[in-house]
Amino acid sequence: MANVIAVTENAATQMKNMLTEQGQGAIGVRVGVAARGCSGLKYFMEYAKEAEQGDEIIEQHGVTILVDPSSVMHMLGTTINYVSSEMEEGFTFDNPNVRSSCGCGESFSTDENNPAGHKH
């Protein structure tokens, strides 16, 4: 079975650096979505001290990613990257499940949290 998400080498390198510098005993990085923002969902990333029941655990490029079990359906096929340019620096989520997003780009919706296909 394919991984729920993919992590680029750039993102993995940045995650490893963060874990080394600030992780304080974390085993990896937990990612998921939470109900927030004007479009319904927003990504989160946090240090994971241990695996929680139901987590999808992914090892890629030397980093452990734990996907929150309630987020799996919203994140299937997502690629996490890290970009650094004159315009922006940070993690990006290329998620094929996104159906709409807010104007500021901070939140999004998928068919899973918007079953009627309503566009915001």
mmCIF file of C-alpha atoms in Angstrom:
data_model
loop_
_atom_site.group_PDB
_atom_site.id
_atom_site.type_symbol
_atom_site.label_atom_id
_atom_site.label_comp_id
_atom_site.label_asym_id
_atom_site.label_seq_id
_atom_site.Cartn_x
_atom_site.Cartn_y
_atom_site.Cartn_z
ATOM 1 C CA MET A 1 0.000 0.000 0.000
ATOM 2 C CA ALA A 2 1.294 3.483 -0.859
ATOM 3 C CA ASN A 3 1.951 6.002 1.884
ATOM 4 C CA VAL A 4 -0.860 8.351 2.845
ATOM 5 C CA ILE A 5 1.462 11.302 2.212
ATOM 6 C CA ALA A 6 4.860 11.924 0.681
ATOM 7 C CA VAL A 7 7.632 14.143 2.006
ATOM 8 C CA THR A 8 10.214 15.689 -0.297
ATOM 9 C CA GLU A 9 13.896 15.604 0.597
ATOM 10 C CA ASN A 10 13.806 19.390 1.215
ATOM 11 C CA ALA A 11 10.955 19.021 3.701
ATOM 12 C CA ALA A 12 12.584 16.031 5.410
ATOM 13 C CA THR A 13 15.863 17.921 5.809
ATOM 14 C CA GLN A 14 14.061 20.903 7.354
ATOM 15 C CA MET A 15 12.055 18.630 9.675
ATOM 16 C CA LYS A 16 15.227 16.837 10.821
ATOM 17 C CA ASN A 17 16.898 20.197 11.512
ATOM 18 C CA MET A 18 13.885 21.353 13.523
ATOM 19 C CA LEU A 19 13.784 18.109 15.491
ATOM 20 C CA THR A 20 17.492 18.399 16.305
ATOM 21 C CA GLU A 21 17.260 22.067 17.314
ATOM 22 C CA GLN A 22 13.895 22.195 19.073
ATOM 23 C CA GLY A 23 12.353 18.722 19.188
ATOM 24 C CA GLN A 24 13.417 17.920 22.790
ATOM 25 C CA GLY A 25 12.762 14.191 22.778
ATOM 26 C CA ALA A 26 10.321 14.099 19.871
ATOM 27 C CA ILE A 27 10.292 10.943 17.764
ATOM 28 C CA GLY A 28 9.022 12.775 14.687
ATOM 29 C CA VAL A 29 6.582 15.314 13.332
ATOM 30 C CA ARG A 30 2.797 14.922 13.574
ATOM 31 C CA VAL A 31 0.785 16.447 10.729
ATOM 32 C CA GLY A 32 -2.912 16.730 10.160
ATOM 33 C CA VAL A 33 -5.821 19.066 9.624
ATOM 34 C CA ALA A 34 -7.998 20.827 12.169
ATOM 35 C CA ALA A 35 -11.338 22.582 11.822
ATOM 36 C CA ARG A 36 -10.322 26.243 11.519
ATOM 37 C CA GLY A 37 -10.430 29.173 9.179
ATOM 38 C CA CYS A 38 -13.106 30.500 6.880
ATOM 39 C CA SER A 39 -12.980 27.498 4.512
ATOM 40 C CA GLY A 40 -13.152 24.868 7.227
ATOM 41 C CA LEU A 41 -9.732 23.174 7.549
ATOM 42 C CA LYS A 42 -6.173 24.213 8.267
ATOM 43 C CA TYR A 43 -2.972 22.149 8.352
ATOM 44 C CA PHE A 44 -1.056 21.663 11.559
ATOM 45 C CA MET A 45 2.443 20.407 12.303
ATOM 46 C CA GLU A 46 3.757 19.652 15.774
ATOM 47 C CA TYR A 47 6.460 17.629 17.467
ATOM 48 C CA ALA A 48 5.386 14.087 18.353
ATOM 49 C CA LYS A 49 6.818 12.650 21.566
ATOM 50 C CA GLU A 50 5.130 9.285 20.918
ATOM 51 C CA ALA A 51 2.799 7.588 18.479
ATOM 52 C CA GLU A 52 -0.879 7.804 19.309
ATOM 53 C CA GLN A 53 -3.435 5.105 18.629
ATOM 54 C CA GLY A 54 -4.444 5.093 14.967
ATOM 55 C CA ASP A 55 -1.563 7.246 13.699
ATOM 56 C CA GLU A 56 -0.313 6.502 10.194
ATOM 57 C CA ILE A 57 3.459 6.309 10.615
ATOM 58 C CA ILE A 58 5.581 7.133 7.594
ATOM 59 C CA GLU A 59 9.376 7.027 7.373
ATOM 60 C CA GLN A 60 10.814 8.970 4.440
ATOM 61 C CA HIS A 61 14.255 10.464 3.850
ATOM 62 C CA GLY A 62 15.289 9.721 7.438
ATOM 63 C CA VAL A 63 12.370 11.458 9.169
ATOM 64 C CA THR A 64 9.298 10.009 10.892
ATOM 65 C CA ILE A 65 5.948 11.577 10.026
ATOM 66 C CA LEU A 66 2.866 10.680 12.042
ATOM 67 C CA VAL A 67 -0.434 11.476 10.324
ATOM 68 C CA ASP A 68 -3.291 12.184 12.703
ATOM 69 C CA PRO A 69 -5.933 9.441 12.157
ATOM 70 C CA SER A 70 -8.830 11.898 11.800
ATOM 71 C CA SER A 71 -6.885 13.720 9.060
ATOM 72 C CA VAL A 72 -6.013 10.781 6.801
ATOM 73 C CA MET A 73 -9.004 11.133 4.443
ATOM 74 C CA HIS A 74 -8.305 14.851 3.966
ATOM 75 C CA MET A 75 -4.601 14.267 3.258
ATOM 76 C CA LEU A 76 -4.489 11.185 0.999
ATOM 77 C CA GLY A 77 -1.959 11.791 -1.759
ATOM 78 C CA THR A 78 -0.565 15.001 -0.223
ATOM 79 C CA THR A 79 3.088 15.913 -0.772
ATOM 80 C CA ILE A 80 4.780 18.050 1.859
ATOM 81 C CA ASN A 81 7.601 20.238 0.559
ATOM 82 C CA TYR A 82 9.740 23.018 1.973
ATOM 83 C CA VAL A 83 10.295 26.090 -0.168
ATOM 84 C CA SER A 84 12.576 29.040 0.296
ATOM 85 C CA SER A 85 12.342 31.973 -2.097
ATOM 86 C CA GLU A 86 12.246 35.752 -2.061
ATOM 87 C CA MET A 87 8.458 35.615 -1.708
ATOM 88 C CA GLU A 88 7.993 32.876 0.888
ATOM 89 C CA GLU A 89 9.687 30.373 3.122
ATOM 90 C CA GLY A 90 8.034 27.421 4.774
ATOM 91 C CA PHE A 91 6.307 24.110 4.362
ATOM 92 C CA THR A 92 3.817 23.657 1.533
ATOM 93 C CA PHE A 93 1.126 21.019 1.184
ATOM 94 C CA ASP A 94 0.279 19.886 -2.349
ATOM 95 C CA ASN A 95 -3.051 18.222 -1.631
ATOM 96 C CA PRO A 96 -5.115 16.775 -4.501
ATOM 97 C CA ASN A 97 -8.208 16.647 -2.243
ATOM 98 C CA VAL A 98 -8.583 20.427 -1.861
ATOM 99 C CA ARG A 99 -11.801 21.602 -3.504
ATOM 100 C CA SER A 100 -11.789 25.230 -2.397
ATOM 101 C CA SER A 101 -9.690 27.580 -0.305
ATOM 102 C CA CYS A 102 -10.163 30.933 1.333
ATOM 103 C CA GLY A 103 -8.892 34.120 -0.259
ATOM 104 C CA CYS A 104 -5.930 34.418 2.105
ATOM 105 C CA GLY A 105 -4.860 30.832 1.395
ATOM 106 C CA GLU A 106 -4.762 29.844 5.061
ATOM 107 C CA SER A 107 -7.649 27.376 5.082
ATOM 108 C CA PHE A 108 -9.290 24.970 2.661
ATOM 109 C CA SER A 109 -12.066 22.433 2.256
ATOM 110 C CA THR A 110 -12.248 18.943 0.799
ATOM 111 C CA ASP A 111 -15.218 16.859 -0.259
ATOM 112 C CA GLU A 112 -14.869 15.069 3.109
ATOM 113 C CA ASN A 113 -15.712 18.210 5.124
ATOM 114 C CA ASN A 114 -17.947 19.626 2.386
ATOM 115 C CA PRO A 115 -19.936 16.624 1.120
ATOM 116 C CA ALA A 116 -22.439 18.627 -0.903
ATOM 117 C CA GLY A 117 -19.616 20.073 -2.982
ATOM 118 C CA HIS A 118 -20.572 23.606 -1.913
ATOM 119 C CA LYS A 119 -17.992 26.175 -3.009
ATOM 120 C CA HIS A 120 -17.151 29.041 -0.648
#
